[in-house]
Tab-separated table of C-alpha atoms (C1' of nucleotides) in Angstrom:
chain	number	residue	atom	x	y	z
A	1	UNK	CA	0.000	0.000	0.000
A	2	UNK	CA	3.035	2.151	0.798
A	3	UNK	CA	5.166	3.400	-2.557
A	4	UNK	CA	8.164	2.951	-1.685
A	5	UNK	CA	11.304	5.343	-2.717
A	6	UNK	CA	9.873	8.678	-3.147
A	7	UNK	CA	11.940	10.549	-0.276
A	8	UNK	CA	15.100	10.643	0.486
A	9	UNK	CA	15.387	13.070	3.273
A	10	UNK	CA	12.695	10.943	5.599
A	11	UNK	CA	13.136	7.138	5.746
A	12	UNK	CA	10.151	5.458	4.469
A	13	UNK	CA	7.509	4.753	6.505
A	14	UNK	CA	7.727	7.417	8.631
A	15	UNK	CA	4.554	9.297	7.233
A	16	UNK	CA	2.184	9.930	9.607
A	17	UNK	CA	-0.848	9.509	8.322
A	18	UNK	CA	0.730	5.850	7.287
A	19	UNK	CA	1.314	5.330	10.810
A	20	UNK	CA	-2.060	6.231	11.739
A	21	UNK	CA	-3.987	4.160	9.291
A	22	UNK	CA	-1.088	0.922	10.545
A	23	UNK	CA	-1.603	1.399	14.377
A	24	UNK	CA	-6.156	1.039	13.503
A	25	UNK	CA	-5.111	-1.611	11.810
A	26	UNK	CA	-2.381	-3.150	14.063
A	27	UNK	CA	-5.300	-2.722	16.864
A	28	UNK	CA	-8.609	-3.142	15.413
A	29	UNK	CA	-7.621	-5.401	12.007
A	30	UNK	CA	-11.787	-4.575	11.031
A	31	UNK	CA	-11.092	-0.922	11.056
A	32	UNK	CA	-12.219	1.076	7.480
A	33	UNK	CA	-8.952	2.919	7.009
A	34	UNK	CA	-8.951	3.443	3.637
A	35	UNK	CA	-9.604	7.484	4.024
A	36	UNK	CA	-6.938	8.046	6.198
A	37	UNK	CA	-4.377	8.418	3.396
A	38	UNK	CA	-6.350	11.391	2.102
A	39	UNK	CA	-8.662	12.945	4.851
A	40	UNK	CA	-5.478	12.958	7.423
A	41	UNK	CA	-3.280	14.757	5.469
A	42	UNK	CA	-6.038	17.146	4.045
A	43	UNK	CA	-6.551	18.485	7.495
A	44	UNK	CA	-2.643	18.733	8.904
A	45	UNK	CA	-2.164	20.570	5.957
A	46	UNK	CA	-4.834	22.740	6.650
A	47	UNK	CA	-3.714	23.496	10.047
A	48	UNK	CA	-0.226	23.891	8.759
A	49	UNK	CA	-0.939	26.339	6.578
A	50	UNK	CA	-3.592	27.991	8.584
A	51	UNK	CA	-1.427	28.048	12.059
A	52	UNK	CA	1.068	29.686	9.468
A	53	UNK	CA	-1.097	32.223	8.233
A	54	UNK	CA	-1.586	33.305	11.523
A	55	UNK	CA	1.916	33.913	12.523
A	56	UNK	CA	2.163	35.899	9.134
A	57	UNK	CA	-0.501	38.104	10.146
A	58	UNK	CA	-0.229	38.310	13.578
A	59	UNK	CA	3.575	40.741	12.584
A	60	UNK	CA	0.813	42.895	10.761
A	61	UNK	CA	-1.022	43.009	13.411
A	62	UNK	CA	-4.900	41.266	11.999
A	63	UNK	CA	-5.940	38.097	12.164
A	64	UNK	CA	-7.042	35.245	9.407
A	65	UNK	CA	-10.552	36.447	9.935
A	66	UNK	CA	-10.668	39.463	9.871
A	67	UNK	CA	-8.494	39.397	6.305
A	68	UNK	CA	-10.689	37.087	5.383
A	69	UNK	CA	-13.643	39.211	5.541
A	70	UNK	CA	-11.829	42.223	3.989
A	71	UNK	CA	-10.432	40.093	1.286
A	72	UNK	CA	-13.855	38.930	-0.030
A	73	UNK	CA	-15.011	42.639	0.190
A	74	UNK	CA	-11.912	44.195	-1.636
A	75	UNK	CA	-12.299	41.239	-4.473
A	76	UNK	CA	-15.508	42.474	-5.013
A	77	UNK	CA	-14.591	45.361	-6.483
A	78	UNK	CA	-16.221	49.014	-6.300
A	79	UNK	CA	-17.664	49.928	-4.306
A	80	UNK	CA	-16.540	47.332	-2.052
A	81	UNK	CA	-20.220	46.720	-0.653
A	82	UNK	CA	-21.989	43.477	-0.368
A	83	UNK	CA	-24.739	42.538	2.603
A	84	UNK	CA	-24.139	40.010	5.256
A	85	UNK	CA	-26.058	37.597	3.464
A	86	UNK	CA	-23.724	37.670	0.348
A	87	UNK	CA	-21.028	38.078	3.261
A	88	UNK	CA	-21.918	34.793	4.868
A	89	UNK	CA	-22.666	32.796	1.292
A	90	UNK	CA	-19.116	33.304	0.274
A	91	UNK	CA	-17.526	32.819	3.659
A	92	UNK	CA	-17.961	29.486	4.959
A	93	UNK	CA	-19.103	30.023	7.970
A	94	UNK	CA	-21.977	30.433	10.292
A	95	UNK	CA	-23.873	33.866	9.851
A	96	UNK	CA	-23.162	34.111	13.392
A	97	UNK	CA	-20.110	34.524	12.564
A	98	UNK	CA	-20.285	37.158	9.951
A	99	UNK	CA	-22.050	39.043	12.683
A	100	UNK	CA	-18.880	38.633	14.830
A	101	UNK	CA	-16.656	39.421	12.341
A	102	UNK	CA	-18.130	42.580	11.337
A	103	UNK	CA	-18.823	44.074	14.477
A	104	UNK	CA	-15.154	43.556	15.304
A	105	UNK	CA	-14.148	45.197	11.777
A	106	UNK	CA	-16.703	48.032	12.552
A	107	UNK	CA	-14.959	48.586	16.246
A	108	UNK	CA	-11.484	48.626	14.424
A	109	UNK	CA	-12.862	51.056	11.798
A	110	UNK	CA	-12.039	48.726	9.021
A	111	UNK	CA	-15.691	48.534	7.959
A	112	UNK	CA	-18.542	50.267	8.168
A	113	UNK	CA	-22.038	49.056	8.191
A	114	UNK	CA	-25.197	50.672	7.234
A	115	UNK	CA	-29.116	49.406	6.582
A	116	UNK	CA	-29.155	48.849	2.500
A	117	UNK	CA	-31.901	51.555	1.751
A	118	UNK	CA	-34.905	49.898	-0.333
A	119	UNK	CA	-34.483	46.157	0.486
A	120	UNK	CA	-35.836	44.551	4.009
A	121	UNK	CA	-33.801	44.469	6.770
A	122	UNK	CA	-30.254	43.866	4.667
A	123	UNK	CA	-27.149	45.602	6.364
A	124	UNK	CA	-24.107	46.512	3.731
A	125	UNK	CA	-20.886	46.329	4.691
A	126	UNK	CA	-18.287	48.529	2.805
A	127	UNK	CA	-15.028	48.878	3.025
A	128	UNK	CA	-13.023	51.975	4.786
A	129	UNK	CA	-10.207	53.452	3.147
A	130	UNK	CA	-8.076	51.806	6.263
A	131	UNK	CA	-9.472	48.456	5.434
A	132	UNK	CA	-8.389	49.069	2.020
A	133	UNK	CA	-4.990	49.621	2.725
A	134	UNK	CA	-4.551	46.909	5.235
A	135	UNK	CA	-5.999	44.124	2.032
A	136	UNK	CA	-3.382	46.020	-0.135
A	137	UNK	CA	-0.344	45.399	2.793
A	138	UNK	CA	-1.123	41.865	3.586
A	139	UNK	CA	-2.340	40.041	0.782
A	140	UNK	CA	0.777	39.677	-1.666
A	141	UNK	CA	2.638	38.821	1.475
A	142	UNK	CA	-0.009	36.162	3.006
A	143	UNK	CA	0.109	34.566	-1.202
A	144	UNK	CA	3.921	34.704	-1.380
A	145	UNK	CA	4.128	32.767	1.611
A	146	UNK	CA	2.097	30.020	0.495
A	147	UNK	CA	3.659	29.908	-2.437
A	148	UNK	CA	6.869	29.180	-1.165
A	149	UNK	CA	5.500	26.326	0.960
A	150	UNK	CA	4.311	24.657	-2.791
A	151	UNK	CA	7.809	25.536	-4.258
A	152	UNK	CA	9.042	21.897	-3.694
A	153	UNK	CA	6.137	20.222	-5.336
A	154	UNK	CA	7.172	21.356	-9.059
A	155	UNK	CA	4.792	23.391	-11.589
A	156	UNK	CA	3.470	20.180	-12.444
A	157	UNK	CA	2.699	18.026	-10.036
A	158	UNK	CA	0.981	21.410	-8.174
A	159	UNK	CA	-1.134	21.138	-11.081
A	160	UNK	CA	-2.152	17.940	-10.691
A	161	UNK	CA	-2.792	18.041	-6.767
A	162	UNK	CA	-5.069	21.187	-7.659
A	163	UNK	CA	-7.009	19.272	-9.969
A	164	UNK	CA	-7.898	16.452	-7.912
A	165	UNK	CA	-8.580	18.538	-5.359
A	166	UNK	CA	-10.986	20.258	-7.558
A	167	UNK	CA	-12.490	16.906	-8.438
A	168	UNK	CA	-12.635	15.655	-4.862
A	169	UNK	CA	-13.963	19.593	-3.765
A	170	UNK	CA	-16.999	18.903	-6.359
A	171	UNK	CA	-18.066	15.675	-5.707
A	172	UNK	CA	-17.945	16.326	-1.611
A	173	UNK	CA	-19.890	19.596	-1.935
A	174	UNK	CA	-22.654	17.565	-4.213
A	175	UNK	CA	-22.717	14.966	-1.332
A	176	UNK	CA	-22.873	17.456	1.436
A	177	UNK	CA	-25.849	19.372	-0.507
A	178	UNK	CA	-27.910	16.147	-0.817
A	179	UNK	CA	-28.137	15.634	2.648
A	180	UNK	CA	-29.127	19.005	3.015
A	181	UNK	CA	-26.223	21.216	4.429
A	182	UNK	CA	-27.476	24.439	4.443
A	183	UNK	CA	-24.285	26.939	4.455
A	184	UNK	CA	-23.182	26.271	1.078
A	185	UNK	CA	-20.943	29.224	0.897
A	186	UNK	CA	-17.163	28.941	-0.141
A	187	UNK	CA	-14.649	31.581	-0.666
A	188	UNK	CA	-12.732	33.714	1.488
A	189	UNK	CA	-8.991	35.440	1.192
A	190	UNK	CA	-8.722	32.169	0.799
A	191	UNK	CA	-9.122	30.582	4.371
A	192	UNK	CA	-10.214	32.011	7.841
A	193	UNK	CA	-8.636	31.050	10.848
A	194	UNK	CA	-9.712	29.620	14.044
A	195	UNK	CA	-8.940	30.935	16.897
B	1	UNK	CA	-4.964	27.752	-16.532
B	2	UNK	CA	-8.199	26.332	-16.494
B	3	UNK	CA	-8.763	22.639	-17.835
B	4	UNK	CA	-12.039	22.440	-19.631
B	5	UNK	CA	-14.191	19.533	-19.351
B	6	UNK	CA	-13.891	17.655	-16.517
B	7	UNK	CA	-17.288	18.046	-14.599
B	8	UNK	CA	-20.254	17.348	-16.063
B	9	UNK	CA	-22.408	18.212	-13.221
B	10	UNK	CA	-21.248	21.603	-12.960
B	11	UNK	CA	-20.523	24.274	-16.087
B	12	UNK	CA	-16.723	24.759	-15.836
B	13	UNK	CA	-15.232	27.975	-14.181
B	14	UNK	CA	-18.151	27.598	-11.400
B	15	UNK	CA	-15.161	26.396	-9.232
B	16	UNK	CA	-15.111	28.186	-5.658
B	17	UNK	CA	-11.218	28.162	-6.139
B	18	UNK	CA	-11.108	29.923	-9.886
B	19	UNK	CA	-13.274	32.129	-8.973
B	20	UNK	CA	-11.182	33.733	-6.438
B	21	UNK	CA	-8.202	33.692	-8.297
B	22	UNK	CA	-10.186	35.253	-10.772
B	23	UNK	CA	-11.191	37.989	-8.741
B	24	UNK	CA	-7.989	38.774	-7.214
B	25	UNK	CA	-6.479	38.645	-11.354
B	26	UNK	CA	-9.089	41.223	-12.116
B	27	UNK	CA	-8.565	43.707	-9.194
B	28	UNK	CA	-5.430	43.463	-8.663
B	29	UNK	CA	-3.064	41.561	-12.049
B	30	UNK	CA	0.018	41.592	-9.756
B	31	UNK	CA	-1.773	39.249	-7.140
B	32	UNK	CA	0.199	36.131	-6.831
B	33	UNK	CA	-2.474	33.369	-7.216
B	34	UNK	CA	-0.345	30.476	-7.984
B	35	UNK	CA	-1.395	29.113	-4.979
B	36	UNK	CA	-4.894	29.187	-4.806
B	37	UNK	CA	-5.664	26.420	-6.807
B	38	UNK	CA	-4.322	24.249	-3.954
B	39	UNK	CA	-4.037	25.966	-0.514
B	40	UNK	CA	-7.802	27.285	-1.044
B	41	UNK	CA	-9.304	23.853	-2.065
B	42	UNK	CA	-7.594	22.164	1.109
B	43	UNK	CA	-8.901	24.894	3.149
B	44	UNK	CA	-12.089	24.381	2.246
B	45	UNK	CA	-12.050	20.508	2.069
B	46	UNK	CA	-10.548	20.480	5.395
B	47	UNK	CA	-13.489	22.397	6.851
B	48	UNK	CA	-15.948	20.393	5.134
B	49	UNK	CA	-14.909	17.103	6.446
B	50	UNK	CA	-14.595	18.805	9.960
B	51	UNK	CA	-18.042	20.254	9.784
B	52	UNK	CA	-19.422	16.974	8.768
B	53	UNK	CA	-17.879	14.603	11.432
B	54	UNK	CA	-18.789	17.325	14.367
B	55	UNK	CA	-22.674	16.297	12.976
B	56	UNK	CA	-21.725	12.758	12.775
B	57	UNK	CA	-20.245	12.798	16.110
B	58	UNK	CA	-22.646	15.132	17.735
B	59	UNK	CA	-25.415	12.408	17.484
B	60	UNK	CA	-23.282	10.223	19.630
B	61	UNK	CA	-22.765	12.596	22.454
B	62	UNK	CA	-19.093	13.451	21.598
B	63	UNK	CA	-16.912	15.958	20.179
B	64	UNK	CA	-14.037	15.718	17.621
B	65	UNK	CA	-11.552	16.732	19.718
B	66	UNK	CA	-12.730	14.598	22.687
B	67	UNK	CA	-12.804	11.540	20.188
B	68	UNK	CA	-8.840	12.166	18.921
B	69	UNK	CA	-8.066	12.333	22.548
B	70	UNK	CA	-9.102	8.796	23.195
B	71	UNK	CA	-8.110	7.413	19.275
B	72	UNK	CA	-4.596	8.379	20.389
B	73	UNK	CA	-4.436	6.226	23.066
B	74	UNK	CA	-7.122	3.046	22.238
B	75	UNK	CA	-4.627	3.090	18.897
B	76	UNK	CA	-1.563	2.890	21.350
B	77	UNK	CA	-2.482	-0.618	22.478
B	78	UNK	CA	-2.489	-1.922	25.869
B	79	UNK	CA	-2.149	-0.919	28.357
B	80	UNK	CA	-4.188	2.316	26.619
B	81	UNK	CA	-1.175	4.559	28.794
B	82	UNK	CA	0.694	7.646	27.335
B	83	UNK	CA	1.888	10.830	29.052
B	84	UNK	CA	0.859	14.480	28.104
B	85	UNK	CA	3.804	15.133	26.652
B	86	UNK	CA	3.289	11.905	24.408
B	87	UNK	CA	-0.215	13.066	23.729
B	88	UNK	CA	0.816	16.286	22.725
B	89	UNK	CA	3.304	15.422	20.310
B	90	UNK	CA	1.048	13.403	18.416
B	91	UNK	CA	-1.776	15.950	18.271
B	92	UNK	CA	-0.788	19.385	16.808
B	93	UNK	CA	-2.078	21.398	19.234
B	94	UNK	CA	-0.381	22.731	22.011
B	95	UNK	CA	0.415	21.528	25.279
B	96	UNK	CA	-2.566	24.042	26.772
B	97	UNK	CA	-4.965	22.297	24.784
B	98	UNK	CA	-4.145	19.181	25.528
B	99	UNK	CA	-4.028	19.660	29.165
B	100	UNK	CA	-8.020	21.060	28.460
B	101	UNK	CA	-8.856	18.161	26.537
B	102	UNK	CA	-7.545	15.556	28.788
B	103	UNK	CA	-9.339	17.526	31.847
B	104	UNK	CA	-12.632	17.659	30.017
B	105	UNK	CA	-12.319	13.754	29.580
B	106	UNK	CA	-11.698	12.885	32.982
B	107	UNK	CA	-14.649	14.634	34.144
B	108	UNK	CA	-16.800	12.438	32.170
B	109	UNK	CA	-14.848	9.817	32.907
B	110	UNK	CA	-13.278	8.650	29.774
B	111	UNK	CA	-9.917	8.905	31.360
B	112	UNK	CA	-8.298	9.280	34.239
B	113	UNK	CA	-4.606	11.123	35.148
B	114	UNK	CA	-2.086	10.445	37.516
B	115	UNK	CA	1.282	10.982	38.454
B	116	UNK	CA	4.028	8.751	36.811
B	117	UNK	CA	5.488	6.493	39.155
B	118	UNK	CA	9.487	7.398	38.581
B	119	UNK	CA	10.345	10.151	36.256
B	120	UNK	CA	10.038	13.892	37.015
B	121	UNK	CA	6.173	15.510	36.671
B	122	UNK	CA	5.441	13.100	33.800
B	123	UNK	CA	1.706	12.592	34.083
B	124	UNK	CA	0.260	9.062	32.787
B	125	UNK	CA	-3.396	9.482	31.180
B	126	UNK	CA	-5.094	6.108	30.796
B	127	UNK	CA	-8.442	4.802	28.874
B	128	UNK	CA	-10.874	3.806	31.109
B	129	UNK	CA	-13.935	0.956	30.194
B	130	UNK	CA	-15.766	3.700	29.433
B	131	UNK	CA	-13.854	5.374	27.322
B	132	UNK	CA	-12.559	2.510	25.305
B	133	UNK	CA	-16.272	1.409	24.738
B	134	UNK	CA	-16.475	5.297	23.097
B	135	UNK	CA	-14.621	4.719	20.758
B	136	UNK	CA	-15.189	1.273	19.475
B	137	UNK	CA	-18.830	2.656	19.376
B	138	UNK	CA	-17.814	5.671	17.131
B	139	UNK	CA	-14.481	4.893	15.128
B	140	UNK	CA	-16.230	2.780	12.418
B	141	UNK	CA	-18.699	4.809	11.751
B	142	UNK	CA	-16.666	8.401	11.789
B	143	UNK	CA	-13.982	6.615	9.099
B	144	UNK	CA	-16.957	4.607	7.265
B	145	UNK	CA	-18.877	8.366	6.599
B	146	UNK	CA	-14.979	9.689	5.031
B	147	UNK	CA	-14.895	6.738	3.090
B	148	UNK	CA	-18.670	7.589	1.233
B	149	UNK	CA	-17.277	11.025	0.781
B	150	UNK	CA	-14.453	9.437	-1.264
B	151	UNK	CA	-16.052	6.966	-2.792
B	152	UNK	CA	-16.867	9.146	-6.249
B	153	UNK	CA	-13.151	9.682	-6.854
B	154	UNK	CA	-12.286	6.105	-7.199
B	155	UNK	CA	-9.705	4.174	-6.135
B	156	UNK	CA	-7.187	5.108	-8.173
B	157	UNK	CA	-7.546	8.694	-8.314
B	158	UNK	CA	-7.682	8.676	-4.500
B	159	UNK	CA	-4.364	6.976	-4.662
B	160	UNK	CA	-2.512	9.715	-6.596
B	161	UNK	CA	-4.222	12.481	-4.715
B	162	UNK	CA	-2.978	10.300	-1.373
B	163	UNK	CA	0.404	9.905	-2.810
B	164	UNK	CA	0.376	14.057	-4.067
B	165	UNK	CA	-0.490	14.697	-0.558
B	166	UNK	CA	2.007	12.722	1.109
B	167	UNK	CA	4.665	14.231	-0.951
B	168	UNK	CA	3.290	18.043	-0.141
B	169	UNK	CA	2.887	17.342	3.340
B	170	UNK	CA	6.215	16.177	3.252
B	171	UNK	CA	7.602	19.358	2.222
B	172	UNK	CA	5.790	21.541	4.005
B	173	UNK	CA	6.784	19.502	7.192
B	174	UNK	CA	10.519	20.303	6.445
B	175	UNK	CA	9.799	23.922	5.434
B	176	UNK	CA	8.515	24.908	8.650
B	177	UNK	CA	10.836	22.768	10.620
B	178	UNK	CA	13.706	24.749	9.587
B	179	UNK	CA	11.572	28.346	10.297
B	180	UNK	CA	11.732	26.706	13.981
B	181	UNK	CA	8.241	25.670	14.559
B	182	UNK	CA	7.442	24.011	18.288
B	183	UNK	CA	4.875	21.329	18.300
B	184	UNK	CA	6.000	19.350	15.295
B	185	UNK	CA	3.238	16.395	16.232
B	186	UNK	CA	0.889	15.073	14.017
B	187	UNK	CA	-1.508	12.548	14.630
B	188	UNK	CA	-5.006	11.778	16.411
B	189	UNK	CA	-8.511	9.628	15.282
B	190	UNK	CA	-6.669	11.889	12.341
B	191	UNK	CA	-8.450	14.972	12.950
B	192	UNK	CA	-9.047	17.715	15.997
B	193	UNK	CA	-12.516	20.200	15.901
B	194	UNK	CA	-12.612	23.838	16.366
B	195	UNK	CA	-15.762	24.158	17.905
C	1	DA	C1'	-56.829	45.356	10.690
C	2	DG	C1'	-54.918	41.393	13.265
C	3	DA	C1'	-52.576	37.052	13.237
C	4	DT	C1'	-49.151	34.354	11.341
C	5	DC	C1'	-45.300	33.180	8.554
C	6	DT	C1'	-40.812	34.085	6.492
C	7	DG	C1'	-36.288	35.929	6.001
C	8	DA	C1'	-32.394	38.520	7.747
C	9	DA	C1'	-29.371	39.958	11.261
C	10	DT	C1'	-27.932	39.835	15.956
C	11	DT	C1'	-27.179	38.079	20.576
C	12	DT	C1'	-25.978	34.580	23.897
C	13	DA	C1'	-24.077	30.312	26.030
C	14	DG	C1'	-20.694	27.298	25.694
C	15	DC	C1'	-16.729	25.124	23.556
C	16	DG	C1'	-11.940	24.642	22.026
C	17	DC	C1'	-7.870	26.809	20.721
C	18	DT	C1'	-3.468	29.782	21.217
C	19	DA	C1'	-0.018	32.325	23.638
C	20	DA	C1'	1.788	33.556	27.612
C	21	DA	C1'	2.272	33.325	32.453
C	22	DC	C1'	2.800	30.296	36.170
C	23	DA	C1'	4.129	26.249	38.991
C	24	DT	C1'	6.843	22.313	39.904
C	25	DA	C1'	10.326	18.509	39.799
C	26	DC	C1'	14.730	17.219	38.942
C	27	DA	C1'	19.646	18.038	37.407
C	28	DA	C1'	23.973	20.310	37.212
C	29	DC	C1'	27.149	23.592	38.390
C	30	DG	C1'	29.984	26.442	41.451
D	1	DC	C1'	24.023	23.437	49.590
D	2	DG	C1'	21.931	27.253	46.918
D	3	DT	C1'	21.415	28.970	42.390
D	4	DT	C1'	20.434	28.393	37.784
D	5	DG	C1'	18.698	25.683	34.019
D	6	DT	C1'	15.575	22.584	31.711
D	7	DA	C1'	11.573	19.892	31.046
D	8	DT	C1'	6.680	19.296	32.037
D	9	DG	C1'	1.973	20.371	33.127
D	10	DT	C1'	-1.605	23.665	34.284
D	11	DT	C1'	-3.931	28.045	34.342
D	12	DT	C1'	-5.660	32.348	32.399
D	13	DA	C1'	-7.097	35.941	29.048
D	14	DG	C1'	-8.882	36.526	24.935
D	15	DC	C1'	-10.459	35.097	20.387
D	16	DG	C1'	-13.489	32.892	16.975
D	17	DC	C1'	-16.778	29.542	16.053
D	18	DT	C1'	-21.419	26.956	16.302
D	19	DA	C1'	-26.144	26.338	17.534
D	20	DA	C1'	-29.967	28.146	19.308
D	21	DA	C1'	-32.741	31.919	20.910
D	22	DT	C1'	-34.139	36.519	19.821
D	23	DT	C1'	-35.453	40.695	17.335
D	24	DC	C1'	-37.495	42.938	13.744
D	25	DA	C1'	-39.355	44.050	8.832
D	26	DG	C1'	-42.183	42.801	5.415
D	27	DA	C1'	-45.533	39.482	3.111
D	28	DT	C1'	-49.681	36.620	3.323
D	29	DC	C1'	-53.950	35.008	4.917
D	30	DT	C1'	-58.759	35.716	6.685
DNA sequence: AGATCTGAATTTAGCGCTAAACATACAACG
DNA sequence: CGTTGTATGTTTAGCGCTAAATTCAGATCT
């Protein structure tokens, strides 16, 4: 199950999420381990990258969050307005959470929030010129990192992580949506951060 | 950049992913997006498998971070014994959370802590009945549900994409070992919550 | 009109995490 | 021996999230 010889700075075998899915099966020889190899290393890559995303931003002083809800409005374009609802849709998250989020953008006067004038009880959010500047300071920097932490992979084989990714992304948001997941909102800087 | 034809249940370019980098191309053309394609789509697949075994777990009375708590150590083998430091290493969260996990256990008595008999203010955290009986009762059908959310792939897709991910994680691993990262652990059931 | 339903945003309770401060236990050095 | 160092665990402050309760505006029914 293991390919052998792929790296030569780490003796083989010594991949954790191998480890995990040998120790289930080392214990409990019924166990179903055959996501492990895939949903494992999906989410310690996510927290990798995430943990590092905060340390980036925590030197400029925001957090993954907060960027996260000034990146969606500043891709947006002018005027860098949308209402909570579009807010939460492309988010991710709870609209709970957009709540949150906003009010502590508002209170750091990187927002500011206002009742949308013909429709119901909508709220737009725009963007202040301070917000502005602090997408404009961070985001090449937050990218670049990331960037660097692909380097090793190689042009192509990036390329054909991504796509499978893409693949897996679209047939685990179809599943999610027939059992009736109701936040079906995806987008962000590219990623919030938790805490 | 973008391969045509590949989803026939979606038009192409409806991909969360693209889209952003799209954005960001059109706002601001300097906006290194090289990344997106991956860091984005792990983001995002990261939360959704979190999201959906927090529901899955929720109907059993636990929480994801209680349940990698306990994995850790049924998946240790008798005598079901490790110290915090042990548990911390292979978790990827810091001590502090760790020492809050383990506490929250042992109040509903899934484990219990005590002093190690020789060595220095080691503590030993051990399984009890109850706690082992938690996790046979949950493990199967947590990694069964991750399994039906690969299962469109295929088998030999998921294989590349395991193998792709192994390799990244790989790298990424290194490239923050030599920044001087702290808790280099990585394991659990394979996967904390965030709440 | 009054009652009820629906949709949107907010508020609250509670959880879990990080970072940093704190508290020990043991070891080594002078 | 006392100080200083190192390794370990716990505690605290503060953040961000979810789920559920709440508030409020407008639409619909009778």
């Amino acid at each position: 199950m293991r390919t052998p010889e792929r790296s030569d700075r780490r003796p083989a075998g010594d991949d954790p999420a191998d480890a995990i899915a040998a120790a289930w099966s080392r214990e409990r020889p019924e166990t179903p381990v055959g996501s492990i190899g895939v949903v494992t290393r999906i989410w310690q890559l996510a927290k990798h990258f995430g943990d590092d995303r905060r340390r980036v931003l925590a030197e400029a002083g925001v957090d993954p969050a907060t960027l996260d809800l000034l990146s969606v409005l500043r891709r947006s374009g002018p005027p860098y307005t949308m209402s909570t609802r579009d807010l939460a849709v492309h988010s991710l998250v709870t609209a709970g959470a957009i709540s949150q989020r906003v009010a502590r953008a508002e209170r750091d006067d990187l927002v500011t929030r206002r009742p949308a004038p013909g429709r119901s009880r909508a709220v737009l959010v725009e963007l202040t010129p301070a917000g502005h500047e602090l997408v404009e300071r961070t985001v090449d920097r937050v990218l670049a990192r990331e960037a660097q932490l692909l380097e090793r992979l190689g042009p192509e084989r990036r390329e054909e992580l991504a796509e499978l990714l893409r693949e897996l992304l679209d047939d685990v948001q179809d599943e999610l949506k027939v059992q009736g997941v109701s936040h079906v909102g995806h987008e962000g800087l590219d990623q919030p951060g938790q805490g």
